[in-house]
CSV table of C-alpha atoms and ligand atoms in Angstrom, one decimal:
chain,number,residue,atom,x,y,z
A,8,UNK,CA,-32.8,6.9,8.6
A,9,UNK,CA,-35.1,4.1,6.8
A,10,UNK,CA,-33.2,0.8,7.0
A,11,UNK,CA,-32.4,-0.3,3.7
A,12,UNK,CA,-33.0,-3.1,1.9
A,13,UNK,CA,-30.4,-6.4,3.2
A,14,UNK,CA,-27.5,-6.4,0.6
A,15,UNK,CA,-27.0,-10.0,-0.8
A,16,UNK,CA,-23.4,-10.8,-1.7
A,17,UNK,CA,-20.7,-13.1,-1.2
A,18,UNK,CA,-17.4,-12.3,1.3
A,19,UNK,CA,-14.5,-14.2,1.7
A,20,UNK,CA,-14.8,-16.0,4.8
A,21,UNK,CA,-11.3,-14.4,6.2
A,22,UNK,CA,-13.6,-10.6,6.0
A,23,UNK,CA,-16.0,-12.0,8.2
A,24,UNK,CA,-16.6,-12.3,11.9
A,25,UNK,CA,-14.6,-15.5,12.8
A,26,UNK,CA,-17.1,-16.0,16.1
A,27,UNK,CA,-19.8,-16.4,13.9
A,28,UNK,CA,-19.6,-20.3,13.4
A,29,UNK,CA,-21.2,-22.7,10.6
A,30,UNK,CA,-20.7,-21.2,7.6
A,31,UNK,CA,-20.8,-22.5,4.2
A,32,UNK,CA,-17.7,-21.8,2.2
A,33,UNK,CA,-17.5,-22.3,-1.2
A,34,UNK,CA,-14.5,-23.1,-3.0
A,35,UNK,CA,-13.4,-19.9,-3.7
A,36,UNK,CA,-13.4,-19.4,0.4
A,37,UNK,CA,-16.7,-17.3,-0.4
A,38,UNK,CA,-19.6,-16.7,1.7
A,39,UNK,CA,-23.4,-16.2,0.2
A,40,UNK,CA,-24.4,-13.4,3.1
A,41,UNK,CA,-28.0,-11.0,3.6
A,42,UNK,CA,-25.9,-8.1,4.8
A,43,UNK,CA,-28.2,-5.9,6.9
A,44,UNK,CA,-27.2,-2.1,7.9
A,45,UNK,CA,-28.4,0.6,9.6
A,46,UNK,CA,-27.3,4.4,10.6
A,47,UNK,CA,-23.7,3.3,8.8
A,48,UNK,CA,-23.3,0.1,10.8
A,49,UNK,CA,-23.8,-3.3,10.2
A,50,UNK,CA,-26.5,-4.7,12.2
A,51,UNK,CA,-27.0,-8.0,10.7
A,52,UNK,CA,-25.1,-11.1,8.8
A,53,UNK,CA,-26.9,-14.0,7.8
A,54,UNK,CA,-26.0,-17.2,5.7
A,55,UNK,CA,-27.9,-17.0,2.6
A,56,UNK,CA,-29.3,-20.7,1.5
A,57,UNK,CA,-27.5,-22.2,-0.9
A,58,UNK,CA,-28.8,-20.5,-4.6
A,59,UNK,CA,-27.9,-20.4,-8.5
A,60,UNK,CA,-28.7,-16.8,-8.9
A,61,UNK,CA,-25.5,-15.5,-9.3
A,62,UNK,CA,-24.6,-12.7,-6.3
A,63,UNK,CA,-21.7,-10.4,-6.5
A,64,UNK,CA,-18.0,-10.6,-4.6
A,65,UNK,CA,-17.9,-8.2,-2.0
A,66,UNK,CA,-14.7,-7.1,0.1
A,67,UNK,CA,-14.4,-4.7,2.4
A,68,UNK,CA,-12.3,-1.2,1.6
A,69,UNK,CA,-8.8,-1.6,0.9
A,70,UNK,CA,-5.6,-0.2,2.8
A,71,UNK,CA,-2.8,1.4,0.5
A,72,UNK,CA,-0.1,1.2,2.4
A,73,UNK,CA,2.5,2.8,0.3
A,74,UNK,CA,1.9,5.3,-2.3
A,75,UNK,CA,4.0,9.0,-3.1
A,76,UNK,CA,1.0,11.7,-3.3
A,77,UNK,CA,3.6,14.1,-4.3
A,78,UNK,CA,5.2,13.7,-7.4
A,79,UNK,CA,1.7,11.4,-8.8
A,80,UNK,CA,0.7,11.8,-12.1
A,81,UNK,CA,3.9,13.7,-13.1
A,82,UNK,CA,5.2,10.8,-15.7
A,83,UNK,CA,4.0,12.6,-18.9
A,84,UNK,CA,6.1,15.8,-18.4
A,85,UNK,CA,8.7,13.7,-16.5
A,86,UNK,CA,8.9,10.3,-18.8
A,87,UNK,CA,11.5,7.8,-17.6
A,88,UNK,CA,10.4,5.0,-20.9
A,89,UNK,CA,14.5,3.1,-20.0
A,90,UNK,CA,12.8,2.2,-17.0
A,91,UNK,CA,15.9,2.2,-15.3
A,92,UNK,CA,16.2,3.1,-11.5
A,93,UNK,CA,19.2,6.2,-12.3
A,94,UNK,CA,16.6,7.7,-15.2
A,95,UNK,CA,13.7,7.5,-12.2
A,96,UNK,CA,16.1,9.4,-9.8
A,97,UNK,CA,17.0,11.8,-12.3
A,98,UNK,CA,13.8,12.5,-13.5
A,99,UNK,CA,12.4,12.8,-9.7
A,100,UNK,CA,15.1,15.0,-9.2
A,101,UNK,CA,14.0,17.7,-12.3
A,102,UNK,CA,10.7,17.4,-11.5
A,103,UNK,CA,10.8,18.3,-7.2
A,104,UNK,CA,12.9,21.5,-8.8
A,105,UNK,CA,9.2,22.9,-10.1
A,106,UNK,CA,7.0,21.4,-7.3
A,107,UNK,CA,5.1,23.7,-5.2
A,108,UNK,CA,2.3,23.4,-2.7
A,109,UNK,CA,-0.5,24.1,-5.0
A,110,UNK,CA,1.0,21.1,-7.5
A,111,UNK,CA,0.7,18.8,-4.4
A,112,UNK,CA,-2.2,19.4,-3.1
A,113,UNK,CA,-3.8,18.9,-6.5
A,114,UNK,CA,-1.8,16.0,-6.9
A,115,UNK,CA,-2.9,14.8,-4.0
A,116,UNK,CA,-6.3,15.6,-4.2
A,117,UNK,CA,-6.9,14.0,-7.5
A,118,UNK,CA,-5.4,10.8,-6.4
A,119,UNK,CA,-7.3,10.6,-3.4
A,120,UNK,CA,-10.7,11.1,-5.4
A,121,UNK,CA,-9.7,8.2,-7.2
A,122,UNK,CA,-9.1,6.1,-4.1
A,123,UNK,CA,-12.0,6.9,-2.7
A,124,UNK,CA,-14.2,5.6,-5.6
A,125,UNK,CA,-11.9,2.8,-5.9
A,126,UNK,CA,-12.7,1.9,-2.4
A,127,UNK,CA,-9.6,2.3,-1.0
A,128,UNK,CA,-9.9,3.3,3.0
A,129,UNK,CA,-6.6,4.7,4.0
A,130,UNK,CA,-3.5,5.2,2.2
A,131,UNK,CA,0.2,6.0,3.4
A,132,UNK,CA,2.5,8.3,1.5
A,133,UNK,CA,5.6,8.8,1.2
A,134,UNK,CA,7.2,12.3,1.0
A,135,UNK,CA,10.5,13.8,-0.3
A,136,UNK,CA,11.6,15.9,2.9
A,137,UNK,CA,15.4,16.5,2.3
A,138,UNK,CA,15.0,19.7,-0.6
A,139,UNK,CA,14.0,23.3,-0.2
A,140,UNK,CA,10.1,22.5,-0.9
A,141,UNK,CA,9.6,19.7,1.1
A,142,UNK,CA,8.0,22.1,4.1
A,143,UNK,CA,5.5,23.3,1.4
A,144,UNK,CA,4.2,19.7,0.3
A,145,UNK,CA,3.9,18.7,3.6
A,146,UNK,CA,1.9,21.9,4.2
A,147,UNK,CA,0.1,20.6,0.9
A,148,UNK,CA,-0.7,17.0,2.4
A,149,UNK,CA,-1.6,18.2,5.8
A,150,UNK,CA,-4.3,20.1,4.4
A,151,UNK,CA,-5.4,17.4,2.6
A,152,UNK,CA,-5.3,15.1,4.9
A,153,UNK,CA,-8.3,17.0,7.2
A,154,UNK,CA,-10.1,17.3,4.1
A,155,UNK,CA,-10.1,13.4,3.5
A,156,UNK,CA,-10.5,12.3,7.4
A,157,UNK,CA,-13.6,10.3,7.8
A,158,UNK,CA,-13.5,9.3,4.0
A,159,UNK,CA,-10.2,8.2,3.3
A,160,UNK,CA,-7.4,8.4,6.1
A,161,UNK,CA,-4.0,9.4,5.1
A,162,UNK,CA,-0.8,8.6,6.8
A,163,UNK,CA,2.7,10.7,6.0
A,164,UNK,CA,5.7,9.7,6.3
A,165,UNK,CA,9.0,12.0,5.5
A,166,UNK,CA,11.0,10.2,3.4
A,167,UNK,CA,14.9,11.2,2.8
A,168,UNK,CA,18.3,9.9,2.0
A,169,UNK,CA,19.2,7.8,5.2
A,170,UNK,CA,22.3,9.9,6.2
A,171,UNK,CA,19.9,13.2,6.3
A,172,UNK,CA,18.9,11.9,10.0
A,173,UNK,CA,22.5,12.2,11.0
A,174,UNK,CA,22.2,16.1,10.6
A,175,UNK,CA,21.1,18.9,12.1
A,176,UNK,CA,18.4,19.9,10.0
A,177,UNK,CA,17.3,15.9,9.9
A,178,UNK,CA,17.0,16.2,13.7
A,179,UNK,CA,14.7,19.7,13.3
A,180,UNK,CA,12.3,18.1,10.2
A,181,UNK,CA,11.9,14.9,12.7
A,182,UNK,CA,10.6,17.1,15.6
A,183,UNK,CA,8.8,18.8,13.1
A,184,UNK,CA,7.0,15.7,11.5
A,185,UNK,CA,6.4,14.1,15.0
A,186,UNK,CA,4.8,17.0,16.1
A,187,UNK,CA,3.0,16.7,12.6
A,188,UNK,CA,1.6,12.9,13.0
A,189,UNK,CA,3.9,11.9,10.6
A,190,UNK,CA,6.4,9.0,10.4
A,191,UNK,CA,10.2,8.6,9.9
A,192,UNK,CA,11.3,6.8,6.8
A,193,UNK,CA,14.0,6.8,4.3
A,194,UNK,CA,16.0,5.1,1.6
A,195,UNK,CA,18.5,2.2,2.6
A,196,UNK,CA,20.4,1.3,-0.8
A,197,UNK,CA,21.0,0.8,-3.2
A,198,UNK,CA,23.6,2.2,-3.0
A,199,UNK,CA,24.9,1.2,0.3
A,200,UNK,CA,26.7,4.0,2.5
A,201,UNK,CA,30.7,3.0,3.2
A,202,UNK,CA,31.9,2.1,6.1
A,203,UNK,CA,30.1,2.6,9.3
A,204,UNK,CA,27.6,5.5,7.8
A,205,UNK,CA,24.7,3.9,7.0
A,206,UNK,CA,24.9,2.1,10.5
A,207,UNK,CA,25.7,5.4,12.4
A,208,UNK,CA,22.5,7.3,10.3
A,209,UNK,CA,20.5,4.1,11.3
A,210,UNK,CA,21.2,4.3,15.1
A,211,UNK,CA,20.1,8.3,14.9
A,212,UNK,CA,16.8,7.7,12.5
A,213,UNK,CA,16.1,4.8,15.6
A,214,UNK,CA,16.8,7.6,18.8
A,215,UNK,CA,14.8,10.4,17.0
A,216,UNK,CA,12.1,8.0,16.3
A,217,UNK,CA,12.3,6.7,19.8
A,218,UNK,CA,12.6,9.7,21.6
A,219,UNK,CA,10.0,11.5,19.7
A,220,UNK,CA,7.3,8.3,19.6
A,221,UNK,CA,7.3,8.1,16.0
A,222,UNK,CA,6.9,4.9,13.5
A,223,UNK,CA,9.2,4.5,10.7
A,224,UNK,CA,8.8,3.3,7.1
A,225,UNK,CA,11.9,2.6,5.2
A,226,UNK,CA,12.8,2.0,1.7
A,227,UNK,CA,15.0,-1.0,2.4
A,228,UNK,CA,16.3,-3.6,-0.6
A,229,UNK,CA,14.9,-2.3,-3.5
A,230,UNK,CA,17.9,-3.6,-5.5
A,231,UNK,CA,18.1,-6.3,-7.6
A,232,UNK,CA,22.1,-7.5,-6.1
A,233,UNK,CA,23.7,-7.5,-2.9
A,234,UNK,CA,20.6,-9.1,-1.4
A,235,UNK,CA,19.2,-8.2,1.8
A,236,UNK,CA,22.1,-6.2,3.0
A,237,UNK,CA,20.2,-3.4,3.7
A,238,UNK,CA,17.6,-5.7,6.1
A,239,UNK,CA,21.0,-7.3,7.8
A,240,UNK,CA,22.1,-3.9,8.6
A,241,UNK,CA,19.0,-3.1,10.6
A,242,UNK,CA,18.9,-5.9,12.2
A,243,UNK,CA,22.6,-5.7,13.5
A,244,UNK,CA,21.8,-2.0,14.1
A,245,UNK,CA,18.5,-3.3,16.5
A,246,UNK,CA,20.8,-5.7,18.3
A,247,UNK,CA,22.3,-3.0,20.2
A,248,UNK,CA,19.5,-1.8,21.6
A,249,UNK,CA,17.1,-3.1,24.3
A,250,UNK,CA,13.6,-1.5,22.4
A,251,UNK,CA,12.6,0.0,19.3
A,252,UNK,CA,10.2,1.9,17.8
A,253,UNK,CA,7.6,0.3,15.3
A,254,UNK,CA,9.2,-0.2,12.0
A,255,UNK,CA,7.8,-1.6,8.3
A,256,UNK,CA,10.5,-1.9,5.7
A,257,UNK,CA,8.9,-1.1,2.4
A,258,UNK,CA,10.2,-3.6,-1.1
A,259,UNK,CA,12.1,-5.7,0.6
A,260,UNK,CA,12.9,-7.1,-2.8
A,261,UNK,CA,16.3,-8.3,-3.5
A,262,UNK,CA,15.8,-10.8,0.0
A,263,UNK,CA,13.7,-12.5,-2.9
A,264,UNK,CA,16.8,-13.6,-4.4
A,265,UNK,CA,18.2,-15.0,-1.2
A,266,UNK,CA,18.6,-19.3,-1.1
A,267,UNK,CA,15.6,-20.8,1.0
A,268,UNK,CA,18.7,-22.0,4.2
A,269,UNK,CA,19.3,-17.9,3.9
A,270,UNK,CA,16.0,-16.4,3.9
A,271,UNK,CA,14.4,-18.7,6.7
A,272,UNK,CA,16.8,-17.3,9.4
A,273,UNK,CA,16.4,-13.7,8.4
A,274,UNK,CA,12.7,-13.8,8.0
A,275,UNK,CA,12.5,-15.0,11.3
A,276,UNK,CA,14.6,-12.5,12.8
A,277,UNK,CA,12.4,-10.1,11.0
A,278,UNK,CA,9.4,-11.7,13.1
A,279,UNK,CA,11.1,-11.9,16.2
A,280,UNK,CA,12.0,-7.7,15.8
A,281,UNK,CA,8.1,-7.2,15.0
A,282,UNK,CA,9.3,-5.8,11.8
A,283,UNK,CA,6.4,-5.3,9.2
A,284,UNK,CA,6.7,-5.6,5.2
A,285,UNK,CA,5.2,-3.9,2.6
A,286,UNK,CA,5.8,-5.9,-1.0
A,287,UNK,CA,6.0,-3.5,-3.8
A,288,UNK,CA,5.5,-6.1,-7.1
A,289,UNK,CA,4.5,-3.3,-9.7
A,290,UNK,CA,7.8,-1.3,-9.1
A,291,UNK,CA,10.2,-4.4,-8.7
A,292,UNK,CA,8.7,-5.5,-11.8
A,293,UNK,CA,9.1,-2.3,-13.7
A,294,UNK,CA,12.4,-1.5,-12.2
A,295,UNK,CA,14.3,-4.1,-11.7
A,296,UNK,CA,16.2,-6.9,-13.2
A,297,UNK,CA,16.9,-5.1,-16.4
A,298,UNK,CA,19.2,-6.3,-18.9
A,299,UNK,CA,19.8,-3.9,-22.0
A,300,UNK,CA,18.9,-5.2,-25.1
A,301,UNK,CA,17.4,-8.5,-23.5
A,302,UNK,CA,14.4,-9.8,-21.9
A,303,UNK,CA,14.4,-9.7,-17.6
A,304,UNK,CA,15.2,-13.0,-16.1
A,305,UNK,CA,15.6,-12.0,-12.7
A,306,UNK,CA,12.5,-10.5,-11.2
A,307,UNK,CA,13.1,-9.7,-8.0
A,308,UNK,CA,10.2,-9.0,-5.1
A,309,UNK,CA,9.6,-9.5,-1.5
A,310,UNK,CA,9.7,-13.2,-1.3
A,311,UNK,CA,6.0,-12.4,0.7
A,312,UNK,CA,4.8,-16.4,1.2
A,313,UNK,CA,8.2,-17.2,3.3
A,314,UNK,CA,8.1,-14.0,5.2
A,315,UNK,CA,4.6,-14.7,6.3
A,316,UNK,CA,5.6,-18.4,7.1
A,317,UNK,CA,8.2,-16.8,9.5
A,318,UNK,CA,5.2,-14.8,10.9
A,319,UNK,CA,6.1,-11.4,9.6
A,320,UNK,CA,2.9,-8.9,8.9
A,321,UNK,CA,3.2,-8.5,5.2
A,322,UNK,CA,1.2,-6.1,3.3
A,323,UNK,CA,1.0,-5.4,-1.1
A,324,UNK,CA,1.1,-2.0,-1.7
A,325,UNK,CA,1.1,0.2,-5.3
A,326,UNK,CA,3.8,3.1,-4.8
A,327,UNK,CA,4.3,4.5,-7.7
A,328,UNK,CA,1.7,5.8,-9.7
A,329,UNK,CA,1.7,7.3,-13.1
A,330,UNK,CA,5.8,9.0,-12.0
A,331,UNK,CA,8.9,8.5,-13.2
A,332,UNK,CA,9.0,5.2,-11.2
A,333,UNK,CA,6.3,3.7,-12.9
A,334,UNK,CA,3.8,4.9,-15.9
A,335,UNK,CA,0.9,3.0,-14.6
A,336,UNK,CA,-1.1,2.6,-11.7
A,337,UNK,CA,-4.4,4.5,-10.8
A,338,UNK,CA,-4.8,4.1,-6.4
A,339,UNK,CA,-7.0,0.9,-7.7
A,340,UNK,CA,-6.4,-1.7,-4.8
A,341,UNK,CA,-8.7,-3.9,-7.5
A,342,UNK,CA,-6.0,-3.7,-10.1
A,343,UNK,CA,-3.1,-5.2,-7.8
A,344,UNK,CA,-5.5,-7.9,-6.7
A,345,UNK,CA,-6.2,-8.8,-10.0
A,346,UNK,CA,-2.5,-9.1,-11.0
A,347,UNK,CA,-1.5,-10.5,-7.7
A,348,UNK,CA,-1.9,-13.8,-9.0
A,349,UNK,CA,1.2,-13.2,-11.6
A,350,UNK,CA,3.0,-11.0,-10.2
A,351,UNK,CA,3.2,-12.7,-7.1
A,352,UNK,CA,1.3,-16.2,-6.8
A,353,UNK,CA,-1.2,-14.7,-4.4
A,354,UNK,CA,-4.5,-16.6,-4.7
A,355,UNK,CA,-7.3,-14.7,-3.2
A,356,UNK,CA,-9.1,-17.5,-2.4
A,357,UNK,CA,-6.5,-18.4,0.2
A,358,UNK,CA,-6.7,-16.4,3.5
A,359,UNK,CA,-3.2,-15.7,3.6
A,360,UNK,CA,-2.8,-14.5,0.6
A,361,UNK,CA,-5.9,-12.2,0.5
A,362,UNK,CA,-4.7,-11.1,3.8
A,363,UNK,CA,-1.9,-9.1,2.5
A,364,UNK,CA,-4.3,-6.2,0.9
A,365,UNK,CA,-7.0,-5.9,3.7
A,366,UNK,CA,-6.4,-7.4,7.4
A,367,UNK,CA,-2.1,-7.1,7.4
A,368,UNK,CA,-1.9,-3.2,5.8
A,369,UNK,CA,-4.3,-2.5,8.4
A,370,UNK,CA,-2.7,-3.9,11.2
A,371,UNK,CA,0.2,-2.6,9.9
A,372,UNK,CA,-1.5,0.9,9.9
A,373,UNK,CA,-2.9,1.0,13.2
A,374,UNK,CA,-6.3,1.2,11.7
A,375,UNK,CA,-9.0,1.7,13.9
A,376,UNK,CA,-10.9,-1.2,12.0
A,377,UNK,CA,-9.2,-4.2,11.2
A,378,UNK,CA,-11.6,-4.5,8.1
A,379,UNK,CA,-14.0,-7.4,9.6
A,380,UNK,CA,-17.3,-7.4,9.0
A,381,UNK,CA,-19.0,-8.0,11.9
A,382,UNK,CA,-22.2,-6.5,13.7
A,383,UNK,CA,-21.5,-2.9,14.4
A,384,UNK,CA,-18.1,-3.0,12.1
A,385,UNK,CA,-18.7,0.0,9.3
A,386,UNK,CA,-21.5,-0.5,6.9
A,387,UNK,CA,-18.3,0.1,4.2
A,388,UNK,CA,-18.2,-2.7,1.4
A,389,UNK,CA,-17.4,-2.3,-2.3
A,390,UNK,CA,-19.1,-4.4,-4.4
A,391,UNK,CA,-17.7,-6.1,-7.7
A,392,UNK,CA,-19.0,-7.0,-10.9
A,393,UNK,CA,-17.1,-10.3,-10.2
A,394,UNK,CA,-18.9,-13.3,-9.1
A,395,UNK,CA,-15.5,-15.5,-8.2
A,396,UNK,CA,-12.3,-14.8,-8.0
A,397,UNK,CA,-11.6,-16.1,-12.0
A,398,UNK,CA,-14.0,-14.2,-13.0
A,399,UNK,CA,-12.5,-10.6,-11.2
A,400,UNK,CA,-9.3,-11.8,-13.1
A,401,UNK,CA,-11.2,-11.9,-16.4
A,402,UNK,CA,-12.0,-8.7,-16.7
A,403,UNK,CA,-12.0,-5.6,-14.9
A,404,UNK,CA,-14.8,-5.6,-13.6
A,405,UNK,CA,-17.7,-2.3,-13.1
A,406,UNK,CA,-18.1,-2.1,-8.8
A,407,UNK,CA,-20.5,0.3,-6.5
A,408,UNK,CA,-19.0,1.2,-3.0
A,409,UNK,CA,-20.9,1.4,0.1
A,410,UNK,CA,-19.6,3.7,2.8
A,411,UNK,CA,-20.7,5.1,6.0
A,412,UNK,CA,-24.4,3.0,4.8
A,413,UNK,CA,-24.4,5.0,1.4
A,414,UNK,CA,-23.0,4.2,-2.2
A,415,UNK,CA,-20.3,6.5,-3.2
A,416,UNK,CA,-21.2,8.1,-6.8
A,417,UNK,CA,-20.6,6.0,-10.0
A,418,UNK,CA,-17.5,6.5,-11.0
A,419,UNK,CA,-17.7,8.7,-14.0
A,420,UNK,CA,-15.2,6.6,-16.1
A,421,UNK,CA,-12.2,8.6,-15.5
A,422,UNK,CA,-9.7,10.2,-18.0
A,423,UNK,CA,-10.5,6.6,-20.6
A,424,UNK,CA,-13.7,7.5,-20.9
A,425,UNK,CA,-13.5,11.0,-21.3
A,426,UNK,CA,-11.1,10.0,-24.0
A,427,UNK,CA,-13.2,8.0,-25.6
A,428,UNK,CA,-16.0,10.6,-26.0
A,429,UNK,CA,-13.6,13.4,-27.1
A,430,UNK,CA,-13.4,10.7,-30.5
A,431,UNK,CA,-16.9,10.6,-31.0
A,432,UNK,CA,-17.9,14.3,-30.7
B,30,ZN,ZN1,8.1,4.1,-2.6
């Protein structure tokens, strides 16, 4: 293969080999590079001189590391517009009634078309397990993910009513997923089991993952009261044992509404059990702290700036998209960037913060590449239209994705444009 033509952009310093030593860094934490590949690798980064013509904002592909692949686009025959949590469930429930293998893996495929072109490089699902169809999705998502491997890489995790592990037939579908690849997860309130259950169906979910050398992804807090019982719980439940297998606890959210002498203590006890985070903002925005009649005031989300203090890995994800959890959402890791800055108070520009969607969701999923660019990292980049982070905010901005050393396709404008020219004829 002819080597191309060096790419000149800008990268934030964080994406970039941290041996490589005197670089200028522009306010923004932005790098002005001559990007240099060859045969899909990087073979060359140099410090451009300083220059007015304007070069574009680079980053390198972005990790989903929470999204549901099986019920996806499935919000306009299965509306939920109360936005209420119970309407979601009940919705969910109607719709799993009529999914079937085929559904998923068109589901599925679709969504990880968009990905792809969004330049997204892995993505973690989410699968309801506990119902009579559940074997065929999976079926559905295995298939798709050897279709995907190499472009985008898709992790699955089975994801049930917490007390399902406690049975029988939760002990056969986690031999089943283990032997699949797939991960343990499950929901942990609201609401909250009585008694000693949710602790007992805990302890099991831990031994099977244990025993069968399997991570596990919980939904954990999404709840907007009774704050962070959900984390206390585990973390009681993991002081009876001497190990434990790797776990992320996905929203997190109502530990947001924790006082700062209550968080500090649990976040580091989170650290200390090597327990990962995934903040959901779109979902806890859409589904929680709603007041009938009246405008939110409580907007609960992983409070993701004090776990990180406490040295927890913390990683923004999307979840829902287009369901009855959430009408929006397209697998664009670009479009929670963008908002990041209200929904959250993430600032790009800052390491940390623009950690949380590209080093930490890969750590977090064992990724081969820890999305550096270095020589012989990936020749994978994508591009923006952006030339600062203000400007990405601004508008959403056009972007050309580089993978394996070649550009992906333009995106062909999706369902809004097709829209669009429907109108004019
Ligand atoms: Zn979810």
């Amino acid at each position: 293969m002819n080597t191309p033509a060096p790419l000149q952009l800008k990268l934030p310093r964080c994406l970039l080999d941290p041996g490589l030593s005197g670089l200028p860094v522009d306010a923004d934490g932005l790098v002005a590079l001559a990007v240099e590949h060859r045969d899909g690798r990087i073979t060359d980064l140099r410090p451009l001189p300083e220059t007015d013509i304007p070069l574009p904002l680079a980053l390198t592909p972005l990790v989903e590391p929470h999204a549901h692949l099986d019920k996806c686009f499935s919000w306009a025959d299965f509306p939920n517009p109360g936005g209420t949590i119970a309407g979601a469930l009940s919705q969910n429930l109607r719709e799993a009634e009529q999914r079937h293998g085929e559904l998923v893996l068109a589901r599925g495929e679709a969504a990880l078309e968009r990905a792809w072109r969004h330049g997204l490089r892995a993505v973690r699902s989410h699968i309801d397990s506990g119902g009579a169809g559940a074997r065929s999705s999976w079926d559905a998502l295995l298939e798709l993910r050897s279709r995907w491997a190499g472009r985008v890489e898709l992790q699955l995790v089975a994801l049930v009513p917490i007390g399902y592990w406690a049975t029988p037939a939760g002990a056969e579908l986690a031999r089943w997923v283990a032997a699949a690849g797939g991960l343990l997860g499950g929901v942990l309130g609201p609401p909250y089991g009585h008694g000693r259950r949710d602790r007992q169906a805990l302890a099991r979910l831990l031994d099977l993952a244990e025993a069968l050398g399997t991570g596990i992804d919980l939904h954990n807090d999404e709840a907007d009261r009774e704050p962070a019982r959900g984390m206390r719980l585990l973390l009681n439940v993991l002081r009876q044992r001497r190990t434990s297998p790797p776990i992320t606890c996905s929203h997190a959210a109502s530990l947001g509404l924790l006082n700062r002498s209550q968080l500090a203590p649990l976040a580091e006890a989170l650290a200390a059990a090597g327990i990962a985070v995934v903040a959901l903002p779109l979902t806890n925005l859409w589904l929680l702290g709603r007041r009938t009649g009246q405008q939110p005031l409580l907007r609960p989300q992983a409070p993701i700036h004090s776990l990180q203090r406490a040295g927890v890995t913390v990683a923004v994800g999307g979840d829902n998209v287009q369901d009855p959890w959430y009408p929006g959402g397209d697998f664009d890791p670009l479009e929670l960037l963008r908002l990041a800055p209200l929904t959250s108070h993430l600032w790009p520009a800052q390491r940390r913060d623009l950690a949380a969607f590209t080093t930490a969701p890969a750590r977090l999923l064992a990724l081969s590449w820890d999305g550096v660019l270095r020589r012989g990292a990936p020749a994978d980049l994508v591009l923006t239209g952006a030339g600062n982070w203000s400007d990405l905010l601004a508008r959403n901005p056009q972007r050309r994705v580089l993978r394996n050393g070649r550009w992906l396709p333009m995106p062909d404008g999706g369902p809004a444009a097709a829209l669009l020219n429907a109108s004019m004829g």
